[in-house]
Structure formats: C-alpha cells, structure tokens
Short mmCIF file of N, CA and C in Angstrom, two decimals:
data_model
loop_
_atom_site.label_atom_id
_atom_site.label_comp_id
_atom_site.label_asym_id
_atom_site.label_seq_id
_atom_site.Cartn_x
_atom_site.Cartn_y
_atom_site.Cartn_z
N MET A 1 179.70 200.11 -20.89
CA MET A 1 179.60 201.44 -20.34
C MET A 1 180.21 202.43 -21.31
N ASN A 2 179.45 203.45 -21.63
CA ASN A 2 179.93 204.47 -22.54
C ASN A 2 180.16 205.77 -21.78
N ILE A 3 181.42 206.14 -21.60
CA ILE A 3 181.76 207.41 -20.91
C ILE A 3 181.99 208.49 -21.95
N ARG A 4 181.21 209.57 -21.87
CA ARG A 4 181.41 210.69 -22.78
C ARG A 4 182.58 211.54 -22.32
N LYS A 5 182.68 211.78 -21.02
CA LYS A 5 183.81 212.55 -20.52
C LYS A 5 183.93 212.38 -19.01
N ILE A 6 185.11 212.74 -18.52
CA ILE A 6 185.39 212.73 -17.07
C ILE A 6 185.84 214.13 -16.71
N VAL A 7 185.26 214.65 -15.62
CA VAL A 7 185.58 216.00 -15.14
C VAL A 7 186.17 215.87 -13.74
N THR A 8 187.32 216.50 -13.51
CA THR A 8 187.99 216.46 -12.23
C THR A 8 188.16 217.89 -11.70
N THR A 9 187.77 218.10 -10.44
CA THR A 9 188.01 219.38 -9.81
C THR A 9 188.68 219.16 -8.45
N VAL A 10 189.53 220.07 -8.10
CA VAL A 10 190.18 220.04 -6.79
C VAL A 10 190.06 221.44 -6.20
N GLU A 11 189.49 221.51 -5.02
CA GLU A 11 189.33 222.77 -4.32
C GLU A 11 190.34 222.80 -3.17
N GLU A 12 191.02 223.93 -3.03
CA GLU A 12 191.93 224.15 -1.91
C GLU A 12 191.48 225.37 -1.15
N ILE A 13 191.13 225.18 0.10
CA ILE A 13 190.70 226.30 0.94
C ILE A 13 191.92 226.72 1.76
N ARG A 14 192.38 227.94 1.55
CA ARG A 14 193.60 228.43 2.21
C ARG A 14 193.32 229.36 3.37
N THR A 15 192.13 230.00 3.34
CA THR A 15 191.72 230.81 4.50
C THR A 15 190.24 230.57 4.73
N GLU A 16 189.84 230.61 5.97
CA GLU A 16 188.43 230.44 6.36
C GLU A 16 188.22 231.25 7.61
N GLY A 17 187.15 232.04 7.65
CA GLY A 17 186.87 232.89 8.82
C GLY A 17 187.95 233.88 9.09
N GLY A 18 188.65 234.31 8.05
CA GLY A 18 189.71 235.30 8.21
C GLY A 18 191.03 234.73 8.73
N ARG A 19 191.09 233.40 8.86
CA ARG A 19 192.33 232.78 9.37
C ARG A 19 192.88 231.80 8.33
N GLN A 20 194.17 231.66 8.35
CA GLN A 20 194.83 230.75 7.42
C GLN A 20 194.51 229.30 7.79
N VAL A 21 194.34 228.48 6.78
CA VAL A 21 194.12 227.05 6.95
C VAL A 21 195.42 226.36 6.54
N THR A 22 196.07 225.72 7.52
CA THR A 22 197.35 225.07 7.29
C THR A 22 197.32 223.65 7.80
N PRO A 23 197.53 222.68 6.94
CA PRO A 23 197.68 222.80 5.50
C PRO A 23 196.35 223.15 4.86
N ALA A 24 196.39 223.61 3.63
CA ALA A 24 195.16 223.96 2.90
C ALA A 24 194.22 222.77 2.89
N ALA A 25 192.94 223.03 3.06
CA ALA A 25 191.92 221.98 3.04
C ALA A 25 191.63 221.61 1.59
N ARG A 26 191.70 220.32 1.30
CA ARG A 26 191.51 219.85 -0.10
C ARG A 26 190.28 218.97 -0.23
N ILE A 27 189.52 219.25 -1.27
CA ILE A 27 188.39 218.40 -1.66
C ILE A 27 188.50 218.14 -3.15
N ALA A 28 188.44 216.87 -3.52
CA ALA A 28 188.50 216.50 -4.93
C ALA A 28 187.18 215.86 -5.35
N VAL A 29 186.78 216.12 -6.57
CA VAL A 29 185.61 215.49 -7.17
C VAL A 29 186.00 214.98 -8.54
N VAL A 30 185.63 213.75 -8.82
CA VAL A 30 185.77 213.21 -10.17
C VAL A 30 184.40 212.71 -10.60
N ALA A 31 183.95 213.21 -11.74
CA ALA A 31 182.62 212.86 -12.26
C ALA A 31 182.75 212.30 -13.66
N ALA A 32 182.04 211.23 -13.91
CA ALA A 32 181.98 210.64 -15.23
C ALA A 32 180.58 210.88 -15.82
N VAL A 33 180.54 211.32 -17.04
CA VAL A 33 179.28 211.50 -17.75
C VAL A 33 179.11 210.28 -18.62
N ILE A 34 178.10 209.45 -18.26
CA ILE A 34 177.92 208.17 -18.96
C ILE A 34 176.58 208.12 -19.64
N GLU A 35 176.49 207.25 -20.61
CA GLU A 35 175.22 206.97 -21.25
C GLU A 35 174.35 206.20 -20.27
N ASN A 36 173.09 206.63 -20.13
CA ASN A 36 172.16 205.94 -19.25
C ASN A 36 171.83 204.59 -19.87
N PRO A 37 172.18 203.47 -19.19
CA PRO A 37 171.96 202.17 -19.81
C PRO A 37 170.48 201.80 -19.98
N TRP A 38 169.59 202.57 -19.37
CA TRP A 38 168.14 202.28 -19.49
C TRP A 38 167.40 203.31 -20.32
N ALA A 39 168.10 204.32 -20.85
CA ALA A 39 167.45 205.40 -21.60
C ALA A 39 166.77 204.82 -22.84
N GLY A 40 165.60 205.38 -23.13
CA GLY A 40 164.88 205.00 -24.33
C GLY A 40 164.17 203.66 -24.27
N GLN A 41 164.15 203.01 -23.12
CA GLN A 41 163.53 201.67 -23.00
C GLN A 41 162.17 201.71 -22.33
N GLY A 42 161.67 202.91 -21.99
CA GLY A 42 160.45 202.98 -21.20
C GLY A 42 160.74 202.50 -19.80
N PHE A 43 159.70 202.13 -19.08
CA PHE A 43 159.87 201.64 -17.71
C PHE A 43 160.50 200.25 -17.74
N VAL A 44 161.62 200.11 -17.05
CA VAL A 44 162.35 198.84 -17.00
C VAL A 44 162.12 198.25 -15.60
N ASP A 45 161.46 197.08 -15.56
CA ASP A 45 161.18 196.42 -14.28
C ASP A 45 162.46 195.92 -13.60
N ASP A 46 163.34 195.31 -14.33
CA ASP A 46 164.52 194.66 -13.76
C ASP A 46 165.78 195.45 -14.13
N LEU A 47 166.30 196.20 -13.17
CA LEU A 47 167.50 197.01 -13.41
C LEU A 47 168.78 196.20 -13.24
N ALA A 48 168.67 194.98 -12.73
CA ALA A 48 169.85 194.17 -12.38
C ALA A 48 170.83 193.99 -13.56
N PRO A 49 170.38 193.68 -14.77
CA PRO A 49 171.36 193.51 -15.85
C PRO A 49 172.17 194.80 -16.13
N GLY A 50 171.53 195.95 -16.09
CA GLY A 50 172.25 197.21 -16.29
C GLY A 50 173.21 197.53 -15.15
N ILE A 51 172.80 197.15 -13.94
CA ILE A 51 173.71 197.33 -12.79
C ILE A 51 174.94 196.45 -12.97
N ALA A 52 174.70 195.18 -13.28
CA ALA A 52 175.81 194.22 -13.44
C ALA A 52 176.76 194.66 -14.55
N ALA A 53 176.23 195.27 -15.59
CA ALA A 53 177.05 195.65 -16.74
C ALA A 53 177.80 196.97 -16.54
N ASN A 54 177.43 197.77 -15.52
CA ASN A 54 177.98 199.11 -15.42
C ASN A 54 178.52 199.54 -14.06
N ALA A 55 177.88 199.14 -12.98
CA ALA A 55 178.20 199.70 -11.65
C ALA A 55 179.66 199.48 -11.24
N SER A 56 180.11 198.26 -11.33
CA SER A 56 181.49 197.98 -10.93
C SER A 56 182.50 198.71 -11.82
N ASP A 57 182.24 198.73 -13.12
CA ASP A 57 183.17 199.39 -14.03
C ASP A 57 183.33 200.86 -13.74
N ILE A 58 182.19 201.55 -13.48
CA ILE A 58 182.29 202.98 -13.19
C ILE A 58 182.95 203.23 -11.85
N GLY A 59 182.68 202.37 -10.86
CA GLY A 59 183.35 202.49 -9.56
C GLY A 59 184.87 202.29 -9.70
N ALA A 60 185.26 201.36 -10.54
CA ALA A 60 186.68 201.06 -10.76
C ALA A 60 187.41 202.22 -11.45
N VAL A 61 186.70 202.98 -12.24
CA VAL A 61 187.29 204.15 -12.90
C VAL A 61 187.40 205.32 -11.94
N LEU A 62 186.32 205.59 -11.22
CA LEU A 62 186.25 206.80 -10.41
C LEU A 62 187.02 206.73 -9.09
N ALA A 63 187.01 205.60 -8.40
CA ALA A 63 187.65 205.53 -7.07
C ALA A 63 189.12 205.88 -7.08
N PRO A 64 189.93 205.25 -7.94
CA PRO A 64 191.35 205.64 -7.93
C PRO A 64 191.56 207.05 -8.45
N ALA A 65 190.72 207.49 -9.37
CA ALA A 65 190.89 208.83 -9.95
C ALA A 65 190.68 209.93 -8.92
N VAL A 66 189.64 209.79 -8.06
CA VAL A 66 189.39 210.82 -7.07
C VAL A 66 190.47 210.84 -6.00
N LEU A 67 190.99 209.69 -5.63
CA LEU A 67 192.06 209.65 -4.64
C LEU A 67 193.36 210.20 -5.22
N ASP A 68 193.61 209.93 -6.49
CA ASP A 68 194.79 210.52 -7.15
C ASP A 68 194.66 212.04 -7.20
N ALA A 69 193.47 212.54 -7.52
CA ALA A 69 193.26 213.98 -7.59
C ALA A 69 193.40 214.64 -6.22
N LEU A 70 192.94 213.96 -5.18
CA LEU A 70 193.06 214.51 -3.82
C LEU A 70 194.52 214.65 -3.42
N ASP A 71 195.35 213.70 -3.84
CA ASP A 71 196.78 213.73 -3.56
C ASP A 71 197.11 213.79 -2.07
N ALA A 72 196.25 213.10 -1.28
CA ALA A 72 196.43 213.00 0.16
C ALA A 72 195.52 211.88 0.61
N PRO A 73 195.74 211.32 1.79
CA PRO A 73 194.80 210.30 2.28
C PRO A 73 193.41 210.89 2.48
N ALA A 74 192.40 210.17 2.07
CA ALA A 74 191.02 210.63 2.25
C ALA A 74 190.59 210.44 3.68
N GLU A 75 189.92 211.44 4.25
CA GLU A 75 189.32 211.34 5.56
C GLU A 75 187.80 211.40 5.50
N ALA A 76 187.25 211.94 4.39
CA ALA A 76 185.82 212.05 4.21
C ALA A 76 185.49 211.73 2.76
N TYR A 77 184.28 211.20 2.54
CA TYR A 77 183.93 210.85 1.17
C TYR A 77 182.43 210.89 0.94
N GLY A 78 182.04 210.92 -0.35
CA GLY A 78 180.63 210.93 -0.73
C GLY A 78 180.49 210.60 -2.20
N LYS A 79 179.23 210.44 -2.64
CA LYS A 79 178.93 210.07 -4.02
C LYS A 79 177.68 210.75 -4.50
N ALA A 80 177.49 210.78 -5.83
CA ALA A 80 176.33 211.44 -6.41
C ALA A 80 175.98 210.81 -7.74
N ALA A 81 174.69 210.95 -8.11
CA ALA A 81 174.21 210.59 -9.43
C ALA A 81 173.20 211.64 -9.86
N VAL A 82 173.39 212.23 -11.02
CA VAL A 82 172.44 213.16 -11.60
C VAL A 82 172.00 212.57 -12.93
N VAL A 83 170.71 212.26 -13.01
CA VAL A 83 170.15 211.59 -14.18
C VAL A 83 169.57 212.63 -15.12
N GLY A 84 169.85 212.49 -16.42
CA GLY A 84 169.27 213.38 -17.42
C GLY A 84 167.77 213.23 -17.48
N LEU A 85 167.11 214.16 -18.14
CA LEU A 85 165.66 214.26 -18.11
C LEU A 85 164.90 213.08 -18.75
N ASP A 86 165.58 212.28 -19.56
CA ASP A 86 164.94 211.12 -20.15
C ASP A 86 165.05 209.88 -19.28
N GLY A 87 165.61 210.02 -18.09
CA GLY A 87 165.78 208.87 -17.20
C GLY A 87 165.02 209.08 -15.90
N GLU A 88 165.16 208.10 -15.03
CA GLU A 88 164.53 208.16 -13.70
C GLU A 88 165.63 208.29 -12.65
N ILE A 89 165.28 208.91 -11.54
CA ILE A 89 166.22 209.00 -10.42
C ILE A 89 166.68 207.60 -10.03
N GLU A 90 165.79 206.63 -10.16
CA GLU A 90 166.13 205.25 -9.82
C GLU A 90 167.28 204.71 -10.66
N HIS A 91 167.46 205.23 -11.87
CA HIS A 91 168.57 204.78 -12.71
C HIS A 91 169.92 205.16 -12.08
N GLY A 92 170.01 206.38 -11.57
CA GLY A 92 171.25 206.79 -10.90
C GLY A 92 171.44 206.02 -9.60
N SER A 93 170.35 205.88 -8.85
CA SER A 93 170.43 205.13 -7.59
C SER A 93 170.87 203.70 -7.81
N ALA A 94 170.38 203.11 -8.90
CA ALA A 94 170.72 201.71 -9.20
C ALA A 94 172.23 201.54 -9.39
N LEU A 95 172.89 202.54 -9.93
CA LEU A 95 174.32 202.41 -10.18
C LEU A 95 175.16 202.72 -8.94
N ILE A 96 174.77 203.70 -8.14
CA ILE A 96 175.63 204.11 -7.02
C ILE A 96 175.31 203.44 -5.70
N HIS A 97 174.11 202.89 -5.56
CA HIS A 97 173.74 202.25 -4.28
C HIS A 97 173.92 200.76 -4.35
N THR A 98 175.06 200.34 -4.81
CA THR A 98 175.41 198.92 -4.88
C THR A 98 176.80 198.73 -4.32
N LEU A 99 177.03 197.55 -3.78
CA LEU A 99 178.40 197.25 -3.32
C LEU A 99 179.34 197.17 -4.51
N GLN A 100 178.84 196.76 -5.67
CA GLN A 100 179.71 196.69 -6.86
C GLN A 100 180.33 198.04 -7.16
N PHE A 101 179.59 199.11 -6.92
CA PHE A 101 180.11 200.47 -7.15
C PHE A 101 180.89 200.97 -5.93
N GLY A 102 180.23 201.01 -4.79
CA GLY A 102 180.77 201.65 -3.60
C GLY A 102 181.99 200.99 -3.00
N ASP A 103 182.07 199.68 -3.13
CA ASP A 103 183.23 198.98 -2.52
C ASP A 103 184.55 199.35 -3.17
N HIS A 104 184.54 199.77 -4.42
CA HIS A 104 185.79 200.24 -5.02
C HIS A 104 186.35 201.43 -4.23
N PHE A 105 185.47 202.36 -3.87
CA PHE A 105 185.89 203.54 -3.12
C PHE A 105 186.23 203.18 -1.67
N ARG A 106 185.38 202.37 -1.04
CA ARG A 106 185.66 201.96 0.35
C ARG A 106 187.03 201.30 0.45
N LYS A 107 187.31 200.36 -0.42
CA LYS A 107 188.60 199.64 -0.37
C LYS A 107 189.76 200.57 -0.66
N ALA A 108 189.63 201.42 -1.65
CA ALA A 108 190.72 202.32 -2.02
C ALA A 108 191.01 203.33 -0.94
N ALA A 109 189.99 203.75 -0.19
CA ALA A 109 190.15 204.75 0.86
C ALA A 109 190.31 204.14 2.25
N ASN A 110 190.33 202.80 2.34
CA ASN A 110 190.37 202.12 3.64
C ASN A 110 189.23 202.58 4.53
N ALA A 111 188.05 202.65 3.95
CA ALA A 111 186.86 203.18 4.61
C ALA A 111 185.95 202.05 5.08
N THR A 112 185.13 202.35 6.09
CA THR A 112 184.21 201.35 6.60
C THR A 112 182.78 201.89 6.73
N THR A 113 182.60 203.19 6.67
CA THR A 113 181.26 203.76 6.89
C THR A 113 180.44 203.77 5.61
N LEU A 114 179.16 203.99 5.81
CA LEU A 114 178.24 204.18 4.69
C LEU A 114 178.70 205.38 3.87
N LEU A 115 178.67 205.22 2.59
CA LEU A 115 179.09 206.28 1.66
C LEU A 115 177.88 207.19 1.41
N PRO A 116 177.87 208.42 1.96
CA PRO A 116 176.69 209.29 1.78
C PRO A 116 176.50 209.67 0.33
N ALA A 117 175.23 209.95 -0.03
CA ALA A 117 174.92 210.16 -1.43
C ALA A 117 173.85 211.19 -1.66
N VAL A 118 173.82 211.67 -2.87
CA VAL A 118 172.72 212.49 -3.38
C VAL A 118 172.38 211.98 -4.78
N GLU A 119 171.08 211.92 -5.05
CA GLU A 119 170.63 211.57 -6.40
C GLU A 119 169.55 212.57 -6.78
N LYS A 120 169.54 212.93 -8.06
CA LYS A 120 168.51 213.82 -8.56
C LYS A 120 168.43 213.69 -10.07
N ARG A 121 167.36 214.26 -10.62
CA ARG A 121 167.23 214.32 -12.08
C ARG A 121 167.32 215.80 -12.44
N GLY A 122 167.98 216.06 -13.57
CA GLY A 122 168.11 217.45 -13.97
C GLY A 122 168.65 217.59 -15.38
N ALA A 123 168.58 218.81 -15.85
CA ALA A 123 169.11 219.14 -17.18
C ALA A 123 170.59 219.43 -17.10
N ALA A 124 171.20 219.60 -18.25
CA ALA A 124 172.63 219.95 -18.30
C ALA A 124 172.86 221.21 -17.46
N GLY A 125 173.92 221.20 -16.70
CA GLY A 125 174.28 222.33 -15.86
C GLY A 125 173.63 222.34 -14.50
N THR A 126 172.89 221.29 -14.16
CA THR A 126 172.27 221.19 -12.85
C THR A 126 173.34 221.21 -11.75
N VAL A 127 173.12 222.04 -10.75
CA VAL A 127 174.03 222.11 -9.59
C VAL A 127 173.61 221.03 -8.60
N PHE A 128 174.59 220.32 -8.06
CA PHE A 128 174.28 219.32 -7.03
C PHE A 128 175.36 219.37 -5.96
N ASP A 129 174.95 219.08 -4.74
CA ASP A 129 175.86 219.07 -3.59
C ASP A 129 176.11 217.63 -3.20
N ILE A 130 177.37 217.27 -3.07
CA ILE A 130 177.73 215.92 -2.62
C ILE A 130 178.01 215.98 -1.12
N PRO A 131 177.25 215.21 -0.33
CA PRO A 131 177.52 215.18 1.10
C PRO A 131 178.73 214.30 1.38
N LEU A 132 179.54 214.70 2.35
CA LEU A 132 180.70 213.93 2.77
C LEU A 132 180.62 213.63 4.25
N LYS A 133 181.10 212.45 4.62
CA LYS A 133 181.22 212.07 6.03
C LYS A 133 182.54 211.34 6.22
N HIS A 134 182.94 211.22 7.47
CA HIS A 134 184.20 210.56 7.82
C HIS A 134 184.20 209.13 7.29
N ILE A 135 185.35 208.66 6.86
CA ILE A 135 185.44 207.35 6.21
C ILE A 135 185.35 206.17 7.17
N THR A 136 185.57 206.40 8.48
CA THR A 136 185.48 205.26 9.41
C THR A 136 184.56 205.52 10.59
N ASP A 137 184.10 206.76 10.80
CA ASP A 137 183.23 207.04 11.93
C ASP A 137 182.24 208.15 11.54
N ALA A 138 181.04 207.76 11.20
CA ALA A 138 180.04 208.72 10.73
C ALA A 138 179.59 209.72 11.77
N THR A 139 180.00 209.53 13.05
CA THR A 139 179.61 210.46 14.10
C THR A 139 180.63 211.60 14.27
N VAL A 140 181.73 211.58 13.54
CA VAL A 140 182.72 212.63 13.64
C VAL A 140 182.17 213.87 12.93
N ARG A 141 181.72 214.82 13.73
CA ARG A 141 181.04 216.01 13.17
C ARG A 141 181.92 216.87 12.26
N SER A 142 183.19 216.96 12.54
CA SER A 142 184.06 217.83 11.77
C SER A 142 184.10 217.45 10.29
N HIS A 143 183.75 216.23 9.98
CA HIS A 143 183.84 215.77 8.59
C HIS A 143 182.51 215.78 7.87
N HIS A 144 181.43 216.19 8.53
CA HIS A 144 180.14 216.36 7.88
C HIS A 144 180.20 217.67 7.08
N GLN A 145 180.27 217.55 5.77
CA GLN A 145 180.38 218.71 4.91
C GLN A 145 179.80 218.40 3.55
N THR A 146 179.73 219.38 2.69
CA THR A 146 179.27 219.16 1.31
C THR A 146 180.20 219.89 0.37
N THR A 147 180.17 219.44 -0.88
CA THR A 147 180.88 220.16 -1.92
C THR A 147 179.93 220.31 -3.11
N GLU A 148 179.94 221.48 -3.70
CA GLU A 148 179.04 221.80 -4.79
C GLU A 148 179.69 221.48 -6.13
N VAL A 149 178.90 220.89 -7.04
CA VAL A 149 179.41 220.48 -8.35
C VAL A 149 178.44 220.95 -9.43
N ARG A 150 178.97 221.31 -10.55
CA ARG A 150 178.18 221.65 -11.73
C ARG A 150 179.02 221.33 -12.97
N ILE A 151 178.43 220.60 -13.90
CA ILE A 151 179.07 220.33 -15.19
C ILE A 151 178.21 221.00 -16.25
N SER A 152 178.75 221.98 -16.91
CA SER A 152 177.96 222.86 -17.76
C SER A 152 177.18 222.14 -18.86
N ASP A 153 177.71 221.08 -19.40
CA ASP A 153 177.03 220.42 -20.53
C ASP A 153 176.56 218.99 -20.20
N ALA A 154 176.31 218.74 -18.94
CA ALA A 154 175.87 217.38 -18.56
C ALA A 154 174.95 217.46 -17.36
N PRO A 155 174.04 216.52 -17.25
CA PRO A 155 173.83 215.40 -18.18
C PRO A 155 172.93 215.79 -19.34
N HIS A 156 173.21 215.22 -20.52
CA HIS A 156 172.26 215.28 -21.62
C HIS A 156 171.05 214.45 -21.22
N PRO A 157 169.94 214.55 -21.93
CA PRO A 157 168.72 213.81 -21.53
C PRO A 157 168.93 212.31 -21.32
N GLY A 158 169.77 211.67 -22.12
CA GLY A 158 169.98 210.23 -22.01
C GLY A 158 171.26 209.84 -21.29
N GLU A 159 171.75 210.72 -20.42
CA GLU A 159 172.99 210.48 -19.69
C GLU A 159 172.77 210.48 -18.18
N ILE A 160 173.80 210.04 -17.48
CA ILE A 160 173.87 210.13 -16.02
C ILE A 160 175.25 210.63 -15.66
N VAL A 161 175.32 211.59 -14.73
CA VAL A 161 176.58 212.02 -14.15
C VAL A 161 176.74 211.22 -12.89
N ILE A 162 177.84 210.48 -12.79
CA ILE A 162 178.19 209.72 -11.59
C ILE A 162 179.46 210.36 -11.03
N ALA A 163 179.43 210.74 -9.75
CA ALA A 163 180.56 211.46 -9.17
C ALA A 163 180.95 210.90 -7.81
N LEU A 164 182.24 210.98 -7.52
CA LEU A 164 182.78 210.67 -6.21
C LEU A 164 183.52 211.91 -5.71
N ALA A 165 183.44 212.13 -4.40
CA ALA A 165 184.15 213.25 -3.77
C ALA A 165 184.96 212.71 -2.59
N ALA A 166 186.10 213.30 -2.36
CA ALA A 166 186.95 212.94 -1.24
C ALA A 166 187.56 214.21 -0.64
N ALA A 167 187.65 214.24 0.69
CA ALA A 167 188.28 215.36 1.38
C ALA A 167 189.43 214.83 2.23
N ALA A 168 190.48 215.60 2.31
CA ALA A 168 191.67 215.21 3.07
C ALA A 168 191.55 215.58 4.55
N GLN A 169 190.43 216.18 4.94
CA GLN A 169 190.24 216.65 6.30
C GLN A 169 188.76 216.98 6.51
N GLY A 170 188.46 217.43 7.71
CA GLY A 170 187.11 217.93 7.97
C GLY A 170 186.96 219.36 7.53
N ARG A 171 185.89 220.00 7.96
CA ARG A 171 185.66 221.41 7.59
C ARG A 171 186.80 222.28 8.13
N PRO A 172 187.24 223.23 7.35
CA PRO A 172 188.27 224.15 7.85
C PRO A 172 187.75 224.94 9.05
N GLN A 173 188.57 225.06 10.07
CA GLN A 173 188.27 225.81 11.29
C GLN A 173 187.08 225.26 12.06
N GLN A 174 186.78 223.99 11.94
CA GLN A 174 185.63 223.43 12.66
C GLN A 174 185.87 223.56 14.17
N ARG A 175 184.76 223.82 14.87
CA ARG A 175 184.87 224.04 16.32
C ARG A 175 183.75 223.37 17.11
N LEU A 176 182.98 222.51 16.50
CA LEU A 176 181.88 221.85 17.21
C LEU A 176 182.42 220.77 18.14
N ALA A 177 181.81 220.64 19.29
CA ALA A 177 182.20 219.60 20.24
C ALA A 177 181.82 218.22 19.67
N PRO A 178 182.55 217.20 20.05
CA PRO A 178 182.21 215.84 19.58
C PRO A 178 180.78 215.46 19.95
N LEU A 179 180.16 214.67 19.11
CA LEU A 179 178.78 214.21 19.35
C LEU A 179 178.68 213.53 20.70
N SER A 180 179.72 212.83 21.11
CA SER A 180 179.71 212.07 22.36
C SER A 180 179.58 212.97 23.59
N THR A 181 179.79 214.27 23.44
CA THR A 181 179.69 215.18 24.59
C THR A 181 178.25 215.63 24.85
N GLU A 182 177.34 215.34 23.92
CA GLU A 182 175.93 215.75 24.12
C GLU A 182 175.17 214.64 24.83
N ARG A 183 174.20 215.05 25.61
CA ARG A 183 173.35 214.09 26.30
C ARG A 183 171.94 214.19 25.82
#
C-alpha cells in the first residue's frame, strides 16, 4: 500500500440554532490518499488479491487515527472512498466494503452496526459527504448525520481517497422523537 498523504480534520460545533452546544459537538475525519492498486491494469476481473494486499492495512492505519483525532468515545461512524478518474467506483468499494477494512474501526469503537458508506469517482477536490450512524443501534435517529469532506489535491487519476469519520454525539440540538414512537 502506497500512502501519499493523510489528512485529518476535526470539527467542533459550539452553537446550533442560536443556542450553545455543551459540550461542543465533535466530528473527526481521517483520510488517506493511496495509490489505486488496480490503476493502469484495464478491467480487472479478480479484485481479491488487491483487497488482501491493502484493505486491512488501510483500516489499521485509519481506525486508531480517527478515534485519536476525535479525542472522545465515538457514538457515530461512517466511511468513504473516492476513486480518481482512472479507476472504477468498484475499486473503492472493494477496499472499504470488506471485514478486513471495517472490522478495525468496529473493534476500535466497540461498534456492532453496519458502517455506513459513500463511494464515488471524481477529480482532485471532489466534495463528498460521509454518512454517519450510531455505532450500536442504527435506529437511533439523533446520530443519523453527515460530514462534508474535500481534499484539494486528491484523488489524482490513479489514486483513491479512503476516509473514516467519527462523531462523539448525535446532531447538535436534535429533537426528533425516537423511531420506536412511530406506528
């Protein structure tokens, strides 16, 4: 796995709807810009060797990094892959939709739910939204949220941006009734 760079962002929301958020709502994103292991090979029928060579390693790098950046226990999480223009969306999906990748984050966050994801293909500077859901109960509405990410110089045509996001809470000032209250 060839990592060109790692980008870390932490957002702190201190007021929402004109009211103070206490404690401040934190969302962290850690993204690695990696060389696409299938770039330049034309259509690759069997992605398994590239998955085996890369998915676990990138998960092992990103999972502890995003939790360290969050600096609080994670309550919501998500993942993303943005493939450069010389690749296929399937290349990003192949890396992030595996237990070899996702289980690093699940174990580190003590999570049990499906890790929500977004995948897309785009040029450098493509904006993407990472969906987040509660780490143990996907029906908890307060934790259904997104965070917007953009890396100005990535992905290059032969690269993939792989990102993990974690939130220390649900949406600031959330007021929706629990899903269980609807009939």
